[in-house]
PDB file of C-alpha atoms in Angstrom:
ATOM      1  CA  UNK J   1      50.674 -30.314  13.377  1.00  0.00           C
ATOM      2  CA  UNK J   2      49.291 -29.836  16.901  1.00  0.00           C
ATOM      3  CA  UNK J   3      49.207 -26.102  17.512  1.00  0.00           C
ATOM      4  CA  UNK J   4      47.915 -26.201  21.084  1.00  0.00           C
ATOM      5  CA  UNK J   5      46.554 -28.712  23.580  1.00  0.00           C
ATOM      6  CA  UNK J   6      45.203 -27.992  27.037  1.00  0.00           C
ATOM      7  CA  UNK J   7      42.790 -29.184  29.708  1.00  0.00           C
ATOM      8  CA  UNK J   8      40.140 -26.731  30.891  1.00  0.00           C
ATOM      9  CA  UNK J   9      38.403 -27.107  34.218  1.00  0.00           C
ATOM     10  CA  UNK J  10      35.734 -24.738  35.459  1.00  0.00           C
ATOM     11  CA  UNK J  11      36.589 -22.417  32.574  1.00  0.00           C
ATOM     12  CA  UNK J  12      40.294 -22.158  33.392  1.00  0.00           C
ATOM     13  CA  UNK J  13      43.324 -23.632  31.693  1.00  0.00           C
ATOM     14  CA  UNK J  14      45.187 -26.326  33.633  1.00  0.00           C
ATOM     15  CA  UNK J  15      48.562 -27.947  33.187  1.00  0.00           C
ATOM     16  CA  UNK J  16      48.062 -31.536  32.065  1.00  0.00           C
ATOM     17  CA  UNK J  17      49.962 -34.500  30.674  1.00  0.00           C
ATOM     18  CA  UNK J  18      51.581 -34.097  27.277  1.00  0.00           C
ATOM     19  CA  UNK J  19      50.262 -37.466  26.154  1.00  0.00           C
ATOM     20  CA  UNK J  20      46.799 -37.105  24.644  1.00  0.00           C
ATOM     21  CA  UNK J  21      45.511 -40.350  26.101  1.00  0.00           C
ATOM     22  CA  UNK J  22      46.582 -39.411  29.628  1.00  0.00           C
ATOM     23  CA  UNK J  23      45.236 -35.888  29.210  1.00  0.00           C
ATOM     24  CA  UNK J  24      41.851 -37.185  28.055  1.00  0.00           C
ATOM     25  CA  UNK J  25      41.685 -39.637  30.953  1.00  0.00           C
ATOM     26  CA  UNK J  26      42.459 -36.828  33.389  1.00  0.00           C
ATOM     27  CA  UNK J  27      39.774 -34.577  31.866  1.00  0.00           C
ATOM     28  CA  UNK J  28      37.184 -37.335  32.105  1.00  0.00           C
ATOM     29  CA  UNK J  29      38.213 -38.175  35.650  1.00  0.00           C
ATOM     30  CA  UNK J  30      37.537 -34.605  36.782  1.00  0.00           C
ATOM     31  CA  UNK J  31      34.020 -34.700  35.376  1.00  0.00           C
ATOM     32  CA  UNK J  32      33.659 -30.972  34.726  1.00  0.00           C
ATOM     33  CA  UNK J  33      36.848 -30.664  32.625  1.00  0.00           C
ATOM     34  CA  UNK J  34      37.530 -31.155  28.937  1.00  0.00           C
ATOM     35  CA  UNK J  35      40.518 -31.404  26.611  1.00  0.00           C
ATOM     36  CA  UNK J  36      40.891 -29.031  23.656  1.00  0.00           C
ATOM     37  CA  UNK J  37      43.346 -30.038  20.945  1.00  0.00           C
ATOM     38  CA  UNK J  38      44.001 -27.680  18.024  1.00  0.00           C
ATOM     39  CA  UNK J  39      45.625 -28.801  14.764  1.00  0.00           C
ATOM     40  CA  UNK J  40      46.616 -26.924  11.618  1.00  0.00           C
ATOM     41  CA  UNK J  41      46.677 -28.807   8.296  1.00  0.00           C
ATOM     42  CA  UNK J  42      47.753 -32.118   9.855  1.00  0.00           C
ATOM     43  CA  UNK J  43      49.243 -34.918   7.786  1.00  0.00           C
ATOM     44  CA  UNK J  44      47.673 -38.366   7.751  1.00  0.00           C
ATOM     45  CA  UNK J  45      50.344 -39.644  10.125  1.00  0.00           C
ATOM     46  CA  UNK J  46      49.880 -36.749  12.559  1.00  0.00           C
ATOM     47  CA  UNK J  47      46.106 -37.057  12.599  1.00  0.00           C
ATOM     48  CA  UNK J  48      46.124 -40.841  12.846  1.00  0.00           C
ATOM     49  CA  UNK J  49      47.345 -40.647  16.446  1.00  0.00           C
ATOM     50  CA  UNK J  50      44.686 -38.064  17.362  1.00  0.00           C
ATOM     51  CA  UNK J  51      41.853 -39.949  15.681  1.00  0.00           C
ATOM     52  CA  UNK J  52      42.853 -43.169  17.429  1.00  0.00           C
ATOM     53  CA  UNK J  53      43.019 -41.592  20.880  1.00  0.00           C
ATOM     54  CA  UNK J  54      39.621 -39.906  20.515  1.00  0.00           C
ATOM     55  CA  UNK J  55      37.956 -42.741  18.553  1.00  0.00           C
ATOM     56  CA  UNK J  56      36.882 -40.406  15.759  1.00  0.00           C
ATOM     57  CA  UNK J  57      34.739 -41.795  12.969  1.00  0.00           C
ATOM     58  CA  UNK J  58      36.833 -42.733   9.892  1.00  0.00           C
ATOM     59  CA  UNK J  59      34.523 -40.851   7.484  1.00  0.00           C
ATOM     60  CA  UNK J  60      34.908 -37.647   9.495  1.00  0.00           C
ATOM     61  CA  UNK J  61      38.663 -38.217   9.700  1.00  0.00           C
ATOM     62  CA  UNK J  62      38.817 -38.559   5.911  1.00  0.00           C
ATOM     63  CA  UNK J  63      36.911 -35.282   5.494  1.00  0.00           C
ATOM     64  CA  UNK J  64      39.198 -33.512   7.963  1.00  0.00           C
ATOM     65  CA  UNK J  65      42.315 -34.631   6.102  1.00  0.00           C
ATOM     66  CA  UNK J  66      41.151 -33.975   2.547  1.00  0.00           C
ATOM     67  CA  UNK J  67      39.378 -30.689   3.351  1.00  0.00           C
ATOM     68  CA  UNK J  68      37.408 -28.996   0.509  1.00  0.00           C
ATOM     69  CA  UNK J  69      34.145 -29.838   2.288  1.00  0.00           C
ATOM     70  CA  UNK J  70      30.852 -28.001   2.363  1.00  0.00           C
ATOM     71  CA  UNK J  71      29.735 -26.620   5.744  1.00  0.00           C
ATOM     72  CA  UNK J  72      27.837 -29.407   7.455  1.00  0.00           C
ATOM     73  CA  UNK J  73      26.997 -31.118  10.725  1.00  0.00           C
ATOM     74  CA  UNK J  74      27.344 -34.881  11.173  1.00  0.00           C
ATOM     75  CA  UNK J  75      26.380 -36.873  14.268  1.00  0.00           C
ATOM     76  CA  UNK J  76      28.214 -40.122  14.960  1.00  0.00           C
ATOM     77  CA  UNK J  77      27.942 -42.553  17.854  1.00  0.00           C
ATOM     78  CA  UNK J  78      30.817 -41.134  19.880  1.00  0.00           C
ATOM     79  CA  UNK J  79      31.276 -37.646  18.471  1.00  0.00           C
ATOM     80  CA  UNK J  80      29.849 -34.656  16.656  1.00  0.00           C
ATOM     81  CA  UNK J  81      31.527 -33.360  13.497  1.00  0.00           C
ATOM     82  CA  UNK J  82      31.000 -29.786  12.273  1.00  0.00           C
ATOM     83  CA  UNK J  83      32.561 -28.141   9.212  1.00  0.00           C
ATOM     84  CA  UNK J  84      32.708 -24.363   8.848  1.00  0.00           C
ATOM     85  CA  UNK J  85      34.231 -22.271   6.055  1.00  0.00           C
ATOM     86  CA  UNK J  86      35.641 -18.938   7.205  1.00  0.00           C
ATOM     87  CA  UNK J  87      36.193 -16.308   4.518  1.00  0.00           C
ATOM     88  CA  UNK J  88      38.918 -13.689   4.274  1.00  0.00           C
ATOM     89  CA  UNK J  89      38.868 -10.462   2.250  1.00  0.00           C
ATOM     90  CA  UNK J  90      42.213  -9.431   0.753  1.00  0.00           C
ATOM     91  CA  UNK J  91      42.178  -5.616   0.306  1.00  0.00           C
ATOM     92  CA  UNK J  92      45.187  -5.483  -2.029  1.00  0.00           C
ATOM     93  CA  UNK J  93      43.612  -7.787  -4.606  1.00  0.00           C
ATOM     94  CA  UNK J  94      39.927  -7.291  -3.701  1.00  0.00           C
ATOM     95  CA  UNK J  95      39.616 -11.069  -3.512  1.00  0.00           C
ATOM     96  CA  UNK J  96      37.697 -13.370  -1.196  1.00  0.00           C
ATOM     97  CA  UNK J  97      39.352 -16.608  -0.137  1.00  0.00           C
ATOM     98  CA  UNK J  98      37.987 -19.308   2.118  1.00  0.00           C
ATOM     99  CA  UNK J  99      39.525 -21.763   4.540  1.00  0.00           C
ATOM    100  CA  UNK J 100      38.053 -24.612   6.555  1.00  0.00           C
ATOM    101  CA  UNK J 101      37.592 -25.327  10.230  1.00  0.00           C
ATOM    102  CA  UNK J 102      36.549 -28.788  11.383  1.00  0.00           C
ATOM    103  CA  UNK J 103      35.313 -29.296  14.943  1.00  0.00           C
ATOM    104  CA  UNK J 104      35.073 -32.729  16.600  1.00  0.00           C
ATOM    105  CA  UNK J 105      33.132 -32.843  19.877  1.00  0.00           C
ATOM    106  CA  UNK J 106      32.686 -35.778  22.179  1.00  0.00           C
ATOM    107  CA  UNK J 107      32.819 -36.914  25.782  1.00  0.00           C
ATOM    108  CA  UNK J 108      35.062 -34.337  27.509  1.00  0.00           C
ATOM    109  CA  UNK J 109      37.005 -33.346  24.419  1.00  0.00           C
ATOM    110  CA  UNK J 110      36.991 -31.028  21.436  1.00  0.00           C
ATOM    111  CA  UNK J 111      39.379 -31.280  18.501  1.00  0.00           C
ATOM    112  CA  UNK J 112      39.686 -28.432  15.996  1.00  0.00           C
ATOM    113  CA  UNK J 113      41.349 -28.832  12.612  1.00  0.00           C
ATOM    114  CA  UNK J 114      42.117 -25.749  10.528  1.00  0.00           C
ATOM    115  CA  UNK J 115      42.963 -25.594   6.821  1.00  0.00           C
ATOM    116  CA  UNK J 116      44.039 -22.324   5.223  1.00  0.00           C
ATOM    117  CA  UNK J 117      44.815 -18.983   6.825  1.00  0.00           C
ATOM    118  CA  UNK J 118      41.262 -17.838   7.514  1.00  0.00           C
ATOM    119  CA  UNK J 119      39.917 -17.498  11.061  1.00  0.00           C
ATOM    120  CA  UNK J 120      42.991 -18.333  13.174  1.00  0.00           C
ATOM    121  CA  UNK J 121      41.695 -20.218  16.176  1.00  0.00           C
ATOM    122  CA  UNK J 122      44.446 -18.969  18.480  1.00  0.00           C
ATOM    123  CA  UNK J 123      42.531 -15.684  18.828  1.00  0.00           C
ATOM    124  CA  UNK J 124      39.342 -17.588  19.672  1.00  0.00           C
ATOM    125  CA  UNK J 125      41.177 -19.643  22.281  1.00  0.00           C
ATOM    126  CA  UNK J 126      42.681 -16.518  23.888  1.00  0.00           C
ATOM    127  CA  UNK J 127      39.297 -14.811  23.970  1.00  0.00           C
ATOM    128  CA  UNK J 128      37.655 -17.809  25.618  1.00  0.00           C
ATOM    129  CA  UNK J 129      40.455 -18.148  28.161  1.00  0.00           C
ATOM    130  CA  UNK J 130      39.800 -14.523  29.097  1.00  0.00           C
ATOM    131  CA  UNK J 131      36.096 -15.373  29.661  1.00  0.00           C
ATOM    132  CA  UNK J 132      36.033 -18.369  32.033  1.00  0.00           C
ATOM    133  CA  UNK J 133      32.296 -17.928  32.667  1.00  0.00           C
ATOM    134  CA  UNK J 134      31.756 -18.854  29.010  1.00  0.00           C
ATOM    135  CA  UNK J 135      34.448 -21.516  28.789  1.00  0.00           C
ATOM    136  CA  UNK J 136      33.095 -23.417  31.811  1.00  0.00           C
ATOM    137  CA  UNK J 137      30.242 -24.617  29.567  1.00  0.00           C
ATOM    138  CA  UNK J 138      32.716 -27.045  28.030  1.00  0.00           C
ATOM    139  CA  UNK J 139      33.130 -28.059  24.373  1.00  0.00           C
ATOM    140  CA  UNK J 140      29.834 -26.380  23.513  1.00  0.00           C
ATOM    141  CA  UNK J 141      31.395 -23.018  24.362  1.00  0.00           C
ATOM    142  CA  UNK J 142      34.259 -23.745  21.963  1.00  0.00           C
ATOM    143  CA  UNK J 143      31.886 -24.639  19.134  1.00  0.00           C
ATOM    144  CA  UNK J 144      29.804 -21.524  19.796  1.00  0.00           C
ATOM    145  CA  UNK J 145      32.842 -19.223  19.912  1.00  0.00           C
ATOM    146  CA  UNK J 146      34.226 -20.580  16.643  1.00  0.00           C
ATOM    147  CA  UNK J 147      30.843 -20.360  14.901  1.00  0.00           C
ATOM    148  CA  UNK J 148      30.299 -16.833  16.186  1.00  0.00           C
ATOM    149  CA  UNK J 149      33.751 -15.731  15.007  1.00  0.00           C
ATOM    150  CA  UNK J 150      33.260 -17.211  11.541  1.00  0.00           C
ATOM    151  CA  UNK J 151      29.764 -15.799  11.026  1.00  0.00           C
ATOM    152  CA  UNK J 152      30.610 -12.340  12.384  1.00  0.00           C
ATOM    153  CA  UNK J 153      33.495 -12.194   9.914  1.00  0.00           C
ATOM    154  CA  UNK J 154      31.006 -12.970   7.126  1.00  0.00           C
ATOM    155  CA  UNK J 155      29.291  -9.666   7.871  1.00  0.00           C
ATOM    156  CA  UNK J 156      32.608  -7.791   7.766  1.00  0.00           C
ATOM    157  CA  UNK J 157      33.518  -9.338   4.411  1.00  0.00           C
ATOM    158  CA  UNK J 158      30.056  -8.536   3.033  1.00  0.00           C
ATOM    159  CA  UNK J 159      30.619  -4.883   3.986  1.00  0.00           C
ATOM    160  CA  UNK J 160      33.935  -4.868   2.095  1.00  0.00           C
ATOM    161  CA  UNK J 161      32.261  -6.367  -0.972  1.00  0.00           C
ATOM    162  CA  UNK J 162      29.547  -3.707  -0.730  1.00  0.00           C
ATOM    163  CA  UNK J 163      32.227  -0.997  -0.992  1.00  0.00           C
ATOM    164  CA  UNK J 164      33.663  -2.687  -4.095  1.00  0.00           C
ATOM    165  CA  UNK J 165      30.198  -2.850  -5.625  1.00  0.00           C
ATOM    166  CA  UNK J 166      29.606   0.853  -5.033  1.00  0.00           C
ATOM    167  CA  UNK J 167      32.886   1.607  -6.834  1.00  0.00           C
ATOM    168  CA  UNK J 168      31.776  -0.565  -9.747  1.00  0.00           C
ATOM    169  CA  UNK J 169      28.437   1.235  -9.924  1.00  0.00           C
ATOM    170  CA  UNK J 170      30.228   4.589  -9.987  1.00  0.00           C
ATOM    171  CA  UNK J 171      32.398   3.420 -12.896  1.00  0.00           C
ATOM    172  CA  UNK J 172      29.501   1.969 -14.881  1.00  0.00           C
ATOM    173  CA  UNK J 173      27.280   5.038 -14.523  1.00  0.00           C
ATOM    174  CA  UNK J 174      30.032   7.633 -14.912  1.00  0.00           C
ATOM    175  CA  UNK J 175      29.773   9.921 -17.993  1.00  0.00           C
ATOM    176  CA  UNK J 176      32.847   8.350 -19.578  1.00  0.00           C
ATOM    177  CA  UNK J 177      31.945   4.811 -18.543  1.00  0.00           C
ATOM    178  CA  UNK J 178      35.583   3.993 -17.804  1.00  0.00           C
ATOM    179  CA  UNK J 179      37.357   1.253 -19.686  1.00  0.00           C
ATOM    180  CA  UNK J 180      34.530  -1.047 -20.899  1.00  0.00           C
ATOM    181  CA  UNK J 181      36.702  -4.167 -21.072  1.00  0.00           C
ATOM    182  CA  UNK J 182      38.206  -3.534 -17.631  1.00  0.00           C
ATOM    183  CA  UNK J 183      34.797  -2.789 -16.116  1.00  0.00           C
ATOM    184  CA  UNK J 184      33.314  -6.034 -17.448  1.00  0.00           C
ATOM    185  CA  UNK J 185      36.267  -7.980 -16.076  1.00  0.00           C
ATOM    186  CA  UNK J 186      35.853  -6.355 -12.664  1.00  0.00           C
ATOM    187  CA  UNK J 187      32.147  -7.216 -12.606  1.00  0.00           C
ATOM    188  CA  UNK J 188      32.781 -10.864 -13.433  1.00  0.00           C
ATOM    189  CA  UNK J 189      35.586 -10.991 -10.861  1.00  0.00           C
ATOM    190  CA  UNK J 190      33.250  -9.553  -8.231  1.00  0.00           C
ATOM    191  CA  UNK J 191      30.610 -12.156  -9.099  1.00  0.00           C
ATOM    192  CA  UNK J 192      33.195 -14.894  -8.577  1.00  0.00           C
ATOM    193  CA  UNK J 193      34.023 -13.453  -5.155  1.00  0.00           C
ATOM    194  CA  UNK J 194      30.342 -13.389  -4.223  1.00  0.00           C
ATOM    195  CA  UNK J 195      29.969 -16.973  -5.436  1.00  0.00           C
ATOM    196  CA  UNK J 196      32.909 -18.015  -3.237  1.00  0.00           C
ATOM    197  CA  UNK J 197      31.212 -16.246  -0.331  1.00  0.00           C
ATOM    198  CA  UNK J 198      27.883 -18.000  -0.981  1.00  0.00           C
ATOM    199  CA  UNK J 199      29.563 -21.402  -1.086  1.00  0.00           C
ATOM    200  CA  UNK J 200      30.860 -20.736   2.411  1.00  0.00           C
ATOM    201  CA  UNK J 201      27.811 -19.148   4.027  1.00  0.00           C
ATOM    202  CA  UNK J 202      24.673 -20.660   2.457  1.00  0.00           C
ATOM    203  CA  UNK J 203      25.214 -24.357   3.378  1.00  0.00           C
ATOM    204  CA  UNK J 204      25.911 -23.358   6.989  1.00  0.00           C
ATOM    205  CA  UNK J 205      22.286 -22.340   7.554  1.00  0.00           C
ATOM    206  CA  UNK J 206      20.994 -25.885   8.125  1.00  0.00           C
ATOM    207  CA  UNK J 207      23.662 -26.847  10.732  1.00  0.00           C
ATOM    208  CA  UNK J 208      23.075 -23.609  12.635  1.00  0.00           C
ATOM    209  CA  UNK J 209      19.339 -24.223  12.687  1.00  0.00           C
ATOM    210  CA  UNK J 210      19.913 -27.689  14.174  1.00  0.00           C
ATOM    211  CA  UNK J 211      22.225 -26.304  16.829  1.00  0.00           C
ATOM    212  CA  UNK J 212      19.753 -23.514  17.623  1.00  0.00           C
ATOM    213  CA  UNK J 213      16.949 -26.081  17.985  1.00  0.00           C
ATOM    214  CA  UNK J 214      18.910 -27.885  20.697  1.00  0.00           C
ATOM    215  CA  UNK J 215      18.366 -31.351  19.232  1.00  0.00           C
ATOM    216  CA  UNK J 216      22.034 -32.141  18.610  1.00  0.00           C
ATOM    217  CA  UNK J 217      23.841 -34.520  21.003  1.00  0.00           C
ATOM    218  CA  UNK J 218      27.032 -33.411  22.790  1.00  0.00           C
ATOM    219  CA  UNK J 219      25.712 -29.824  22.737  1.00  0.00           C
ATOM    220  CA  UNK J 220      24.607 -28.154  25.975  1.00  0.00           C
ATOM    221  CA  UNK J 221      20.886 -27.339  25.877  1.00  0.00           C
ATOM    222  CA  UNK J 222      21.533 -24.009  27.583  1.00  0.00           C
ATOM    223  CA  UNK J 223      23.438 -22.873  24.489  1.00  0.00           C
ATOM    224  CA  UNK J 224      20.321 -22.736  22.287  1.00  0.00           C
ATOM    225  CA  UNK J 225      19.851 -18.937  22.586  1.00  0.00           C
ATOM    226  CA  UNK J 226      23.489 -18.365  21.665  1.00  0.00           C
ATOM    227  CA  UNK J 227      23.294 -20.527  18.562  1.00  0.00           C
ATOM    228  CA  UNK J 228      20.036 -18.784  17.627  1.00  0.00           C
ATOM    229  CA  UNK J 229      21.964 -15.518  17.751  1.00  0.00           C
ATOM    230  CA  UNK J 230      24.643 -16.978  15.454  1.00  0.00           C
ATOM    231  CA  UNK J 231      21.909 -18.248  13.138  1.00  0.00           C
ATOM    232  CA  UNK J 232      20.347 -14.764  13.004  1.00  0.00           C
ATOM    233  CA  UNK J 233      23.703 -13.233  12.091  1.00  0.00           C
ATOM    234  CA  UNK J 234      24.184 -15.885   9.431  1.00  0.00           C
ATOM    235  CA  UNK J 235      20.783 -15.084   7.906  1.00  0.00           C
ATOM    236  CA  UNK J 236      21.755 -11.417   7.842  1.00  0.00           C
ATOM    237  CA  UNK J 237      25.063 -12.224   6.100  1.00  0.00           C
ATOM    238  CA  UNK J 238      23.302 -14.513   3.610  1.00  0.00           C
ATOM    239  CA  UNK J 239      20.755 -11.815   2.777  1.00  0.00           C
ATOM    240  CA  UNK J 240      23.585  -9.352   2.229  1.00  0.00           C
ATOM    241  CA  UNK J 241      25.447 -11.653  -0.135  1.00  0.00           C
ATOM    242  CA  UNK J 242      22.270 -12.490  -2.064  1.00  0.00           C
ATOM    243  CA  UNK J 243      21.584  -8.771  -2.404  1.00  0.00           C
ATOM    244  CA  UNK J 244      25.129  -8.243  -3.659  1.00  0.00           C
ATOM    245  CA  UNK J 245      24.680 -10.987  -6.226  1.00  0.00           C
ATOM    246  CA  UNK J 246      21.438  -9.454  -7.529  1.00  0.00           C
ATOM    247  CA  UNK J 247      22.981  -5.988  -7.664  1.00  0.00           C
ATOM    248  CA  UNK J 248      25.991  -7.304  -9.561  1.00  0.00           C
ATOM    249  CA  UNK J 249      23.654  -8.892 -12.094  1.00  0.00           C
ATOM    250  CA  UNK J 250      21.842  -5.566 -12.464  1.00  0.00           C
ATOM    251  CA  UNK J 251      25.139  -3.681 -12.819  1.00  0.00           C
ATOM    252  CA  UNK J 252      26.286  -6.151 -15.466  1.00  0.00           C
ATOM    253  CA  UNK J 253      23.013  -5.736 -17.369  1.00  0.00           C
ATOM    254  CA  UNK J 254      23.318  -1.945 -17.171  1.00  0.00           C
ATOM    255  CA  UNK J 255      26.916  -2.109 -18.357  1.00  0.00           C
ATOM    256  CA  UNK J 256      26.008  -4.300 -21.328  1.00  0.00           C
ATOM    257  CA  UNK J 257      23.097  -2.003 -22.177  1.00  0.00           C
ATOM    258  CA  UNK J 258      25.409   1.006 -22.084  1.00  0.00           C
ATOM    259  CA  UNK J 259      27.865  -0.849 -24.293  1.00  0.00           C
ATOM    260  CA  UNK J 260      25.043  -1.406 -26.791  1.00  0.00           C
ATOM    261  CA  UNK J 261      24.065   2.274 -26.682  1.00  0.00           C
ATOM    262  CA  UNK J 262      27.663   3.350 -27.229  1.00  0.00           C
ATOM    263  CA  UNK J 263      27.998   0.944 -30.143  1.00  0.00           C
ATOM    264  CA  UNK J 264      24.819   2.387 -31.683  1.00  0.00           C
ATOM    265  CA  UNK J 265      26.247   5.882 -31.262  1.00  0.00           C
ATOM    266  CA  UNK J 266      29.457   4.795 -32.935  1.00  0.00           C
ATOM    267  CA  UNK J 267      27.522   3.187 -35.784  1.00  0.00           C
ATOM    268  CA  UNK J 268      25.531   6.404 -36.310  1.00  0.00           C
ATOM    269  CA  UNK J 269      28.746   8.435 -36.438  1.00  0.00           C
ATOM    270  CA  UNK J 270      30.327   5.971 -38.862  1.00  0.00           C
ATOM    271  CA  UNK J 271      27.206   6.042 -41.027  1.00  0.00           C
ATOM    272  CA  UNK J 272      27.162   9.842 -41.007  1.00  0.00           C
ATOM    273  CA  UNK J 273      30.800  10.080 -42.083  1.00  0.00           C
ATOM    274  CA  UNK J 274      30.211   7.420 -44.740  1.00  0.00           C
ATOM    275  CA  UNK J 275      27.235   9.405 -46.095  1.00  0.00           C
ATOM    276  CA  UNK J 276      29.300  12.586 -46.228  1.00  0.00           C
ATOM    277  CA  UNK J 277      32.082  10.754 -48.035  1.00  0.00           C
ATOM    278  CA  UNK J 278      29.634   9.135 -50.471  1.00  0.00           C
ATOM    279  CA  UNK J 279      28.425  12.418 -52.016  1.00  0.00           C
ATOM    280  CA  UNK J 280      31.807  13.692 -53.300  1.00  0.00           C
ATOM    281  CA  UNK J 281      32.738  10.138 -54.241  1.00  0.00           C
ATOM    282  CA  UNK J 282      29.606   9.860 -56.362  1.00  0.00           C
ATOM    283  CA  UNK J 283      30.158  13.227 -58.081  1.00  0.00           C
ATOM    284  CA  UNK J 284      33.828  12.493 -58.700  1.00  0.00           C
ATOM    285  CA  UNK J 285      32.915   9.078 -60.011  1.00  0.00           C
ATOM    286  CA  UNK J 286      30.432  10.487 -62.493  1.00  0.00           C
ATOM    287  CA  UNK J 287      32.798  13.146 -63.826  1.00  0.00           C
ATOM    288  CA  UNK J 288      35.618  10.639 -63.902  1.00  0.00           C
ATOM    289  CA  UNK J 289      33.920   8.623 -66.615  1.00  0.00           C
ATOM    290  CA  UNK J 290      35.616   8.858 -70.057  1.00  0.00           C
ATOM    291  CA  UNK J 291      32.724  10.195 -72.121  1.00  0.00           C
ATOM    292  CA  UNK J 292      33.061  13.027 -74.628  1.00  0.00           C
ATOM    293  CA  UNK J 293      29.587  14.509 -74.306  1.00  0.00           C
ATOM    294  CA  UNK J 294      29.000  15.379 -70.629  1.00  0.00           C
ATOM    295  CA  UNK J 295      27.262  18.515 -69.208  1.00  0.00           C
ATOM    296  CA  UNK J 296      29.624  21.400 -68.512  1.00  0.00           C
ATOM    297  CA  UNK J 297      32.623  19.185 -69.259  1.00  0.00           C
ATOM    298  CA  UNK J 298      34.512  21.880 -71.163  1.00  0.00           C
ATOM    299  CA  UNK J 299      33.289  24.879 -69.177  1.00  0.00           C
ATOM    300  CA  UNK J 300      36.132  26.928 -67.660  1.00  0.00           C
ATOM    301  CA  UNK J 301      34.522  27.009 -64.202  1.00  0.00           C
ATOM    302  CA  UNK J 302      33.480  23.371 -64.162  1.00  0.00           C
ATOM    303  CA  UNK J 303      36.163  22.184 -61.742  1.00  0.00           C
ATOM    304  CA  UNK J 304      35.677  24.845 -59.027  1.00  0.00           C
ATOM    305  CA  UNK J 305      31.907  24.567 -59.418  1.00  0.00           C
ATOM    306  CA  UNK J 306      31.966  20.822 -58.843  1.00  0.00           C
ATOM    307  CA  UNK J 307      34.331  21.164 -55.881  1.00  0.00           C
ATOM    308  CA  UNK J 308      32.074  23.827 -54.399  1.00  0.00           C
ATOM    309  CA  UNK J 309      29.058  21.603 -54.987  1.00  0.00           C
ATOM    310  CA  UNK J 310      30.695  18.705 -53.189  1.00  0.00           C
ATOM    311  CA  UNK J 311      31.791  20.918 -50.280  1.00  0.00           C
ATOM    312  CA  UNK J 312      28.305  22.377 -49.965  1.00  0.00           C
ATOM    313  CA  UNK J 313      26.676  18.952 -49.988  1.00  0.00           C
ATOM    314  CA  UNK J 314      29.082  17.654 -47.332  1.00  0.00           C
ATOM    315  CA  UNK J 315      28.531  20.753 -45.170  1.00  0.00           C
ATOM    316  CA  UNK J 316      24.756  20.398 -45.508  1.00  0.00           C
ATOM    317  CA  UNK J 317      24.889  16.755 -44.476  1.00  0.00           C
ATOM    318  CA  UNK J 318      27.160  17.607 -41.555  1.00  0.00           C
ATOM    319  CA  UNK J 319      24.727  20.215 -40.209  1.00  0.00           C
ATOM    320  CA  UNK J 320      21.813  17.812 -40.662  1.00  0.00           C
ATOM    321  CA  UNK J 321      23.549  14.998 -38.771  1.00  0.00           C
ATOM    322  CA  UNK J 322      24.717  17.415 -36.098  1.00  0.00           C
ATOM    323  CA  UNK J 323      21.157  18.569 -35.387  1.00  0.00           C
ATOM    324  CA  UNK J 324      19.995  14.953 -35.091  1.00  0.00           C
ATOM    325  CA  UNK J 325      22.806  14.045 -32.691  1.00  0.00           C
ATOM    326  CA  UNK J 326      24.621  11.719 -35.066  1.00  0.00           C
ATOM    327  CA  UNK J 327      27.855  13.684 -34.891  1.00  0.00           C
TER     328      UNK J 327
END
């Protein structure tokens, strides 16, 4: 569906025709104006009208409808197509989810298509409308503002993931070690969140470098420093997420090592108890044999002596294992 549509001239919103074709003609007639159309999860029928009016390339239209695209930048004869993947951190579930924003730029127009709930473009539009000195740079200003919003949010999400990682580290290296099964599950869940983050941020590096180089058509050359700033922020976010991924791998290795140490401790304790149980079992087994001629078999104090012997042997083994840390 079309969420918003407006003509902007000299950085200010103008009332224009409701028909997209008439609105585009009016924007082109003014020379310094452009039309910005925003859509949210359009159907094929809804987007068919928009793509026809703006002569969008059919391959880009197919990508915009199907979504699930990697961040990329495509240059066609009559338009520029950019895909960005904003990410959202959900505090209640500690999960990272991603959406998609597609930006079509051409002669005096910009069309934005949003999939998912991440990075609502209404806030970007309101911010730009409050800064006419930025918006007067045309569709390039829209592309910059969206890219800046998406990348800046990457840094915020990376900070949230860093907090989760610190909590995981505290659990892994705590004296009790927490619930081993739950801790392992949390580590793997965190790695999946980081992987989702990397899928959104890493492929965006190449498009941002092209925009920062100023070699992309339909993009104002004066915007190169601004896209370089976005590219720098993206590099910072990518370094953060790569660091998180490495730390998670280290935390997982430490957790597995601690699990191995705990299992060895348990095996030592089990072995110690088995050894202490083996001594009286052996003595009882010997004296339980049905032979007539056995040492001290008919002695009055045989039974208490044997019981005392078994208790002494068990106590001696217990003290030995205790000194060696097996108990």
